[in-house]
PDB file of C-alpha atoms in Angstrom:
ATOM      1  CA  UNK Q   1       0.000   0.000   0.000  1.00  0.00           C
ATOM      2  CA  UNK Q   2       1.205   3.481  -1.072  1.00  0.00           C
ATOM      3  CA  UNK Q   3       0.502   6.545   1.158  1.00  0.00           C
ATOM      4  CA  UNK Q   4       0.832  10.047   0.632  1.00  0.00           C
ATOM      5  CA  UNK Q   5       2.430  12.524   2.562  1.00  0.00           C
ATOM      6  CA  UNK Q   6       4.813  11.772   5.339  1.00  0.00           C
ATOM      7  CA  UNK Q   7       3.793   8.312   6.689  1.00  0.00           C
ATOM      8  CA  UNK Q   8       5.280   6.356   9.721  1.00  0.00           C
ATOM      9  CA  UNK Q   9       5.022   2.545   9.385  1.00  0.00           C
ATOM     10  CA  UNK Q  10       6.906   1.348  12.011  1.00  0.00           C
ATOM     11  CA  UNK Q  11       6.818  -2.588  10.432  1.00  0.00           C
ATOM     12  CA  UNK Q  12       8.236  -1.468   7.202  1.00  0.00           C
ATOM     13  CA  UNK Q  13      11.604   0.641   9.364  1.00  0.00           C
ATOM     14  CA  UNK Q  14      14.274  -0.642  11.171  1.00  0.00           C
ATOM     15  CA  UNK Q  15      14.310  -0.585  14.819  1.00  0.00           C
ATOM     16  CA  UNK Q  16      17.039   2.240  14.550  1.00  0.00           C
ATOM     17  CA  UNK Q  17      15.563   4.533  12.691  1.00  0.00           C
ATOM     18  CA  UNK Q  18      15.859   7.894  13.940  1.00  0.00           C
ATOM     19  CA  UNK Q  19      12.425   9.489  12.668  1.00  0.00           C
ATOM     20  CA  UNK Q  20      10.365   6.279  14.404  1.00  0.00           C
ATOM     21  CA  UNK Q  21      12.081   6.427  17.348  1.00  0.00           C
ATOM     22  CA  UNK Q  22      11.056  10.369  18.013  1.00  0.00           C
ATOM     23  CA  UNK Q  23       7.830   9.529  17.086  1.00  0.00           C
ATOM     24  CA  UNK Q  24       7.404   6.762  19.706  1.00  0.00           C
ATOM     25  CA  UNK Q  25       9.166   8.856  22.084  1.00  0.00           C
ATOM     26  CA  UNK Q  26       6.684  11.567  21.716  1.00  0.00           C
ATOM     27  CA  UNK Q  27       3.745   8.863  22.440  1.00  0.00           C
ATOM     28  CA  UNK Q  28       4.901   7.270  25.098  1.00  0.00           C
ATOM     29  CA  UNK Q  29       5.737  11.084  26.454  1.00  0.00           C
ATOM     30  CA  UNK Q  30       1.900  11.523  26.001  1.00  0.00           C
ATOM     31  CA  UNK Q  31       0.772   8.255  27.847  1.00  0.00           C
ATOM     32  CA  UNK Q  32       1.698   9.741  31.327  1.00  0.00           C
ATOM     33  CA  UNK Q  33      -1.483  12.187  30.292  1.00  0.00           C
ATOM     34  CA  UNK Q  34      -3.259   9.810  29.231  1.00  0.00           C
ATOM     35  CA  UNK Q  35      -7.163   8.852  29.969  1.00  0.00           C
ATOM     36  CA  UNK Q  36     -11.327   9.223  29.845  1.00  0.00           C
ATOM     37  CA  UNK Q  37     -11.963   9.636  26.122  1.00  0.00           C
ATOM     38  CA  UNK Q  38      -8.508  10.465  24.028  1.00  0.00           C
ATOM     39  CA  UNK Q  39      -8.144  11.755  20.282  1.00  0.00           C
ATOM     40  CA  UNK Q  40      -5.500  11.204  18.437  1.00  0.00           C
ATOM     41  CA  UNK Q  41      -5.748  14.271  15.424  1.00  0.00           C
ATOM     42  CA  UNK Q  42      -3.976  13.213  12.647  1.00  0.00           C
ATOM     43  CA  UNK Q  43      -3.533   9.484  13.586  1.00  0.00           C
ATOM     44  CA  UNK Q  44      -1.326   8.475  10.869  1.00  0.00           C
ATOM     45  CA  UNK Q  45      -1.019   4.350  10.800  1.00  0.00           C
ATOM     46  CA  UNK Q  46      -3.003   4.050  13.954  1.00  0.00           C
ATOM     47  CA  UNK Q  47       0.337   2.922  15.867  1.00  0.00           C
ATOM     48  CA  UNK Q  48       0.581   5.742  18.485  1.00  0.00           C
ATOM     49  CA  UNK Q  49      -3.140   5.370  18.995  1.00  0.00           C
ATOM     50  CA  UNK Q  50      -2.931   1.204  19.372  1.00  0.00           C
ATOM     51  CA  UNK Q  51       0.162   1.995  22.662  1.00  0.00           C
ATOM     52  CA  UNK Q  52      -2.006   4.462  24.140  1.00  0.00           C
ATOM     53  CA  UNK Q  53      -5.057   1.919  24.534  1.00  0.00           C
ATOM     54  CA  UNK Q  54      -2.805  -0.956  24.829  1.00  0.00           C
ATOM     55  CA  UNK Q  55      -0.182   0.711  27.758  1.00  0.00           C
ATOM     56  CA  UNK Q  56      -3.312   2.851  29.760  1.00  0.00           C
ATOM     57  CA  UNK Q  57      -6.472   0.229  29.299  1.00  0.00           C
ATOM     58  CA  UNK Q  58      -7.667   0.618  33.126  1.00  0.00           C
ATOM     59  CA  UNK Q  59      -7.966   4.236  32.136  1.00  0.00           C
ATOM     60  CA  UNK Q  60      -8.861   5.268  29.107  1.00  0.00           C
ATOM     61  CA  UNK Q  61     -12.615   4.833  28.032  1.00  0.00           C
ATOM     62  CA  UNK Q  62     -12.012   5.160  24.088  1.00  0.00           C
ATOM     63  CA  UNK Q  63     -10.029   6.783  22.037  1.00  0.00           C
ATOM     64  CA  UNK Q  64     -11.271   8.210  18.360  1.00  0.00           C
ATOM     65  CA  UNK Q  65      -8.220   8.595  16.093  1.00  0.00           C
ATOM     66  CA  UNK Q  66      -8.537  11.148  12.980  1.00  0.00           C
ATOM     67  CA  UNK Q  67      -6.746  11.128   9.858  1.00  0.00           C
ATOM     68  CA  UNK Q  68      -7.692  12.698   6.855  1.00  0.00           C
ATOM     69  CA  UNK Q  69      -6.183   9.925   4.488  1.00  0.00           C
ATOM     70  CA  UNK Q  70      -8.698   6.936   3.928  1.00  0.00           C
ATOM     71  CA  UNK Q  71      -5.826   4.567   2.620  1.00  0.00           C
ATOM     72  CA  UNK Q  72      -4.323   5.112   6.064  1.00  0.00           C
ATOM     73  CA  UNK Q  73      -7.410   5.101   8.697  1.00  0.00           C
ATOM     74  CA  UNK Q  74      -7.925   1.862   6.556  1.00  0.00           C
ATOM     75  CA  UNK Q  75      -4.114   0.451   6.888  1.00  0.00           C
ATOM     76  CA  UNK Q  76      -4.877   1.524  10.807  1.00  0.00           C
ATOM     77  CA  UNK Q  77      -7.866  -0.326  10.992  1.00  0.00           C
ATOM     78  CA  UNK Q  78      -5.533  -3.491   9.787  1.00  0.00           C
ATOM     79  CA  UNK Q  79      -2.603  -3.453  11.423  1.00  0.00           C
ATOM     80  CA  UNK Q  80      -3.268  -1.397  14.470  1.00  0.00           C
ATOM     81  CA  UNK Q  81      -7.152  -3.027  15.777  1.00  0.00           C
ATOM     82  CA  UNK Q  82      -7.809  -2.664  19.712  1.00  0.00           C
ATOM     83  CA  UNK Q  83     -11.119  -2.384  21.036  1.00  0.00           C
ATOM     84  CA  UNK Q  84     -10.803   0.675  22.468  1.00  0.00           C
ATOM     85  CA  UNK Q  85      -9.547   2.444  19.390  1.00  0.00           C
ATOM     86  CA  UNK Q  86     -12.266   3.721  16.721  1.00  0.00           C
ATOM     87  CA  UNK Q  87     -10.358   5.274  13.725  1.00  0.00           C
ATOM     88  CA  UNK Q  88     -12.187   7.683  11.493  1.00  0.00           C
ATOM     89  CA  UNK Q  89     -11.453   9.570   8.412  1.00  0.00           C
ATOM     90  CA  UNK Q  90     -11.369  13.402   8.849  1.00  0.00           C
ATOM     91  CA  UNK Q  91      -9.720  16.737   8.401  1.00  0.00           C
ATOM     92  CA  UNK Q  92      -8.195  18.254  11.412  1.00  0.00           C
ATOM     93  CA  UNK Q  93      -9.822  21.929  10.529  1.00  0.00           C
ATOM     94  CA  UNK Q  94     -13.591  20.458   9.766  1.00  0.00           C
ATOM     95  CA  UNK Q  95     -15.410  23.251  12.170  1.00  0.00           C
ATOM     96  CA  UNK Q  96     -18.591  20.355  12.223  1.00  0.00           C
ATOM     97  CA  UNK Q  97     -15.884  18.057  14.073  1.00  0.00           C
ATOM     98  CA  UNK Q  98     -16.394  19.424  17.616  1.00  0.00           C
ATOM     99  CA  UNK Q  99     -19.958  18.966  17.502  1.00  0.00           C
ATOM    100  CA  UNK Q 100     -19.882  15.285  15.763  1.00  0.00           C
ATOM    101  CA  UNK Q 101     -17.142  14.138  17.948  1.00  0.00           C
ATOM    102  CA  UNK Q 102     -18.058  15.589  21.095  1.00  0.00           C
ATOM    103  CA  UNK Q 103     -15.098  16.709  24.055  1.00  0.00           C
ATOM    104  CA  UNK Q 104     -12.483  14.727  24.880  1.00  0.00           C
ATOM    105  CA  UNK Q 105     -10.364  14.759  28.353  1.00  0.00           C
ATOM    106  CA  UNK Q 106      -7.062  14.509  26.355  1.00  0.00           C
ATOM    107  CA  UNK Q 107      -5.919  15.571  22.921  1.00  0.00           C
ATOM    108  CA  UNK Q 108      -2.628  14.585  21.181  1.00  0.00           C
ATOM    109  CA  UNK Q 109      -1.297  16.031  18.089  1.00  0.00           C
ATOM    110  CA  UNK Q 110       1.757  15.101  17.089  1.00  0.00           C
ATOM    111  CA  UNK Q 111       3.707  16.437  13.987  1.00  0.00           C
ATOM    112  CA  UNK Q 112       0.167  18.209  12.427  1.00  0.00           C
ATOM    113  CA  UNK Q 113       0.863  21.941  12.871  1.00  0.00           C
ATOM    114  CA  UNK Q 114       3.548  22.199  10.182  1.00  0.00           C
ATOM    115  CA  UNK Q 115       0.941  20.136   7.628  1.00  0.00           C
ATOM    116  CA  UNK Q 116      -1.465  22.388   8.093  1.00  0.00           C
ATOM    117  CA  UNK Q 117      -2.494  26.209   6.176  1.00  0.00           C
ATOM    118  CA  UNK Q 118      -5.659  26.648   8.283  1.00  0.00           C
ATOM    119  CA  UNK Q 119      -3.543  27.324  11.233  1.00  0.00           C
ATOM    120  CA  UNK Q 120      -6.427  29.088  12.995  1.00  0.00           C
ATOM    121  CA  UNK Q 121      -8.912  26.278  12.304  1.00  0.00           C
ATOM    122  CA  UNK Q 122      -6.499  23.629  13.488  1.00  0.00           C
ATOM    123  CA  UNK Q 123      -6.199  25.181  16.814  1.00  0.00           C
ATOM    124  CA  UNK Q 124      -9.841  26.042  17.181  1.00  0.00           C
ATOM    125  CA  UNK Q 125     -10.742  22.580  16.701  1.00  0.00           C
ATOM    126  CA  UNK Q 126      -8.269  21.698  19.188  1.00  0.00           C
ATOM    127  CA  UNK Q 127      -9.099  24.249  21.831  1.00  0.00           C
ATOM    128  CA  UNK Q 128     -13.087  23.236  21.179  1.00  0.00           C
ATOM    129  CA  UNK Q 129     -12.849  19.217  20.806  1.00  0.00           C
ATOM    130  CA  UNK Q 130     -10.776  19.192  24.616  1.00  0.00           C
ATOM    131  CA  UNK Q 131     -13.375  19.550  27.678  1.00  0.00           C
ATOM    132  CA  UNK Q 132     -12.112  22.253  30.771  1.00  0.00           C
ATOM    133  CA  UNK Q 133     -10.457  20.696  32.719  1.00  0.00           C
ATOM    134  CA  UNK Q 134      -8.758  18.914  29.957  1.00  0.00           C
ATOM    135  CA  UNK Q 135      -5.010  17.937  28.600  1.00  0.00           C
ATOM    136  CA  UNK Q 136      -3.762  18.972  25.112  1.00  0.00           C
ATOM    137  CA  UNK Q 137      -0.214  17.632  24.231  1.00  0.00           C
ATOM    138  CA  UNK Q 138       1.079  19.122  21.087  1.00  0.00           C
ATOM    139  CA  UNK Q 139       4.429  18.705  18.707  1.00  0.00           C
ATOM    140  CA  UNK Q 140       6.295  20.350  15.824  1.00  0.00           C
ATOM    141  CA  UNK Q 141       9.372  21.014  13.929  1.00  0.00           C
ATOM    142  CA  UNK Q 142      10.840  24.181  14.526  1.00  0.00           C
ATOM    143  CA  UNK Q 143      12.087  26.342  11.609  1.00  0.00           C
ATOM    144  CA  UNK Q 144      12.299  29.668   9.967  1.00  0.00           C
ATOM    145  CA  UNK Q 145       8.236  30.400  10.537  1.00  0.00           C
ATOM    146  CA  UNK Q 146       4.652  31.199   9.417  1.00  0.00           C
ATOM    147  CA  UNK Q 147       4.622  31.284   5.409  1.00  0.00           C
ATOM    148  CA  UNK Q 148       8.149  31.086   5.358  1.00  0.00           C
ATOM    149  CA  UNK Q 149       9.543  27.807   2.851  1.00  0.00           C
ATOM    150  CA  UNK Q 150      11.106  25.109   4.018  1.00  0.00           C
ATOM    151  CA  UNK Q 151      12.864  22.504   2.614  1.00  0.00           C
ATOM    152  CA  UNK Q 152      10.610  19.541   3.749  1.00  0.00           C
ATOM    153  CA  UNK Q 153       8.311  19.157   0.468  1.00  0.00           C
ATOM    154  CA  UNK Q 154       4.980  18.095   2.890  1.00  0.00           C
ATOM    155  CA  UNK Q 155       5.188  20.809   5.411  1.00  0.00           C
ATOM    156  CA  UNK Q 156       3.494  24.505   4.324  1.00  0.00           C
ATOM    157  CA  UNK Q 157       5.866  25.788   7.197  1.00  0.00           C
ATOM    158  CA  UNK Q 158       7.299  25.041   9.698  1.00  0.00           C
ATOM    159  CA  UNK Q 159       7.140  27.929  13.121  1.00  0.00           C
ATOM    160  CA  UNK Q 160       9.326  29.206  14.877  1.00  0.00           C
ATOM    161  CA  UNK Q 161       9.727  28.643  18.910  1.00  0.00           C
ATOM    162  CA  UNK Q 162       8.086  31.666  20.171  1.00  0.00           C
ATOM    163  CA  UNK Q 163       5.063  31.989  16.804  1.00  0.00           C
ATOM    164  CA  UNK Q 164       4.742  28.061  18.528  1.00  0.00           C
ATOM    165  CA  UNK Q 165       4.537  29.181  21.926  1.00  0.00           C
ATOM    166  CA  UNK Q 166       2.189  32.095  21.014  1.00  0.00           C
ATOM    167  CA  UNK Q 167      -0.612  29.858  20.117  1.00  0.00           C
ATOM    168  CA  UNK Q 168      -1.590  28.718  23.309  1.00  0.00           C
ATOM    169  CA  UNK Q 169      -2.063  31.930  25.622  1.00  0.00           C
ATOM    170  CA  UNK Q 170      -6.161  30.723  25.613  1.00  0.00           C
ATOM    171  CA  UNK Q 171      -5.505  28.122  27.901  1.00  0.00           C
ATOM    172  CA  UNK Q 172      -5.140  28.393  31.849  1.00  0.00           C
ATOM    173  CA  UNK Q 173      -1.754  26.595  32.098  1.00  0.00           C
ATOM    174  CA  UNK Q 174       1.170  25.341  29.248  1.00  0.00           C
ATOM    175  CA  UNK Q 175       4.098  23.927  29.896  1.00  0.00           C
ATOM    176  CA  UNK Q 176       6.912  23.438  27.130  1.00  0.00           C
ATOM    177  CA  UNK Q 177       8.847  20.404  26.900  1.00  0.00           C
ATOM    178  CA  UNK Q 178      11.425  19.822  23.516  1.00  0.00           C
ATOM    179  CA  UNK Q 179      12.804  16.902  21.934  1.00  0.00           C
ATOM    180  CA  UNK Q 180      16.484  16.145  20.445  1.00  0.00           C
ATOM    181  CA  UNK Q 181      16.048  12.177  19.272  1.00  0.00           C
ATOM    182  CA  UNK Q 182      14.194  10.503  21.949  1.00  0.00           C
ATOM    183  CA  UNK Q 183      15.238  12.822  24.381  1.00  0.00           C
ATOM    184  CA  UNK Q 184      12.276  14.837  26.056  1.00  0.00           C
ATOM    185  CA  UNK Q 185      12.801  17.596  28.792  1.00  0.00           C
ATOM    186  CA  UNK Q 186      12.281  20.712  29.728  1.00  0.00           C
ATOM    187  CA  UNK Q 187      14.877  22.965  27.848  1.00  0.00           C
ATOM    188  CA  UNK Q 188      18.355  23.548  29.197  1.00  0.00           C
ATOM    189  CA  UNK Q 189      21.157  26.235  27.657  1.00  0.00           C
ATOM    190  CA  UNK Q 190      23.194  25.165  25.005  1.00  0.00           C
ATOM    191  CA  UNK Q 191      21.391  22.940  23.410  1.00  0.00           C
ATOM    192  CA  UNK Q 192      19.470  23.256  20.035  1.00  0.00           C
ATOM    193  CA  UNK Q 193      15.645  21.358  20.089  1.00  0.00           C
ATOM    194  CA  UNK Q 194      14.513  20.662  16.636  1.00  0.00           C
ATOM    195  CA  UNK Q 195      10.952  19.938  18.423  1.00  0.00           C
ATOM    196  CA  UNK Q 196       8.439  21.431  20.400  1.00  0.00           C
ATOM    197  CA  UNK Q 197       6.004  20.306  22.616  1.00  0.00           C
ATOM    198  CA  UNK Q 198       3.299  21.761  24.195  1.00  0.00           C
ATOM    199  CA  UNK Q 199       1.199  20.439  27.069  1.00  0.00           C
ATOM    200  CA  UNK Q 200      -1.981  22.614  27.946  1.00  0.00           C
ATOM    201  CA  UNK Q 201      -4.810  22.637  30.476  1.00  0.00           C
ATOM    202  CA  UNK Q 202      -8.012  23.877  29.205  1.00  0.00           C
TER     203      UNK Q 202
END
């Protein structure tokens, strides 16, 4: 099976490859947060979504992963089954999606932001799909910012640190975490973070 865009697959990569490994990092990052009724916005394969309900089962009640490729929500459906999992075909800035998915107590979103051109429909959703009270975890590439070109051929842009921190002053509390590999922490001096991550109470 073919799939567009940037696509992680983790049977078809080696155990050493650098791109799966952030990725996993950045889910099992997000488990700690996990549980109630968890989206997954832009899904991908369905892998991320399949640890989640596999590593938190006691406490998580569903969770509704979201991609807007068919191919892919169907590969997901294949490879990455768990009862608690319900994978669905959709575009992260539908404004119907809040009120046909409902709230959720945590959102994750990794690696969407730099995808996306309707920036301010992306985080709408977001801010509208999480209950109060909730947890939104958040990732993206940093680079030279909003409209700016970049040299990844899938990404409209990619932000820089501070348009990425800007975009969550709604919420009552954010804390920023960044990534180098697998390596997730709160940033220290010296040290250049290709990724962001945002975690946010509503």
């Amino acid at each position: 099976m073919e799939f567009t865009g940037e696509r992680i697959i983790p049977e078809h990569m080696k155990i050493t490859n650098g791109m799966l490994l952030e990725h996993l990092a950045r889910y099992h990052f997000a488990i700690h947060y996990a549980k109630g009724r968890v989206l997954d916005f832009a899904c991908g394969t369905g892998y991320g979504s399949n640890i989640a309900a596999k590593a938190k089962k006691k406490v998580i009640d569903e969770i509704i992963a979201v991609d807007i490729d068919p191919e892919t929500i169907q590969y997901a459906k294949q490879h990455y089954y768990h009862p608690s999992v319900r994978y669905i075909t959709g575009d992260v800035t539908d404004p119907t999606l809040p009120s046909s998915l409902g709230q959720f107590d945590v959102i994750m979103s990794f690696e969407t932001l730099e995808h996306v051109s309707q920036e301010n429909e992306f985080m709408d959703n977001l801010y509208d799909l999480l209950k109060p009270g909730g947890t939104l975890i958040v990732s993206t590439p940093f680079g030279s910012g909003r409209g700016k070109p970049t040299n990844e051929p899938f990404h409209v842009h990619q932000l820089t640190e501070d348009e990425f921190k800007g975009l969550f002053k709604g919420y009552k509390n954010t804390d920023f975490y960044y990534q180098k590999g697998v390596l997730i922490e709160p940033k220290r001096k010296g040290i250049h973070y290709p990724i962001g991550i945002a975690v946010c109470e509503k």
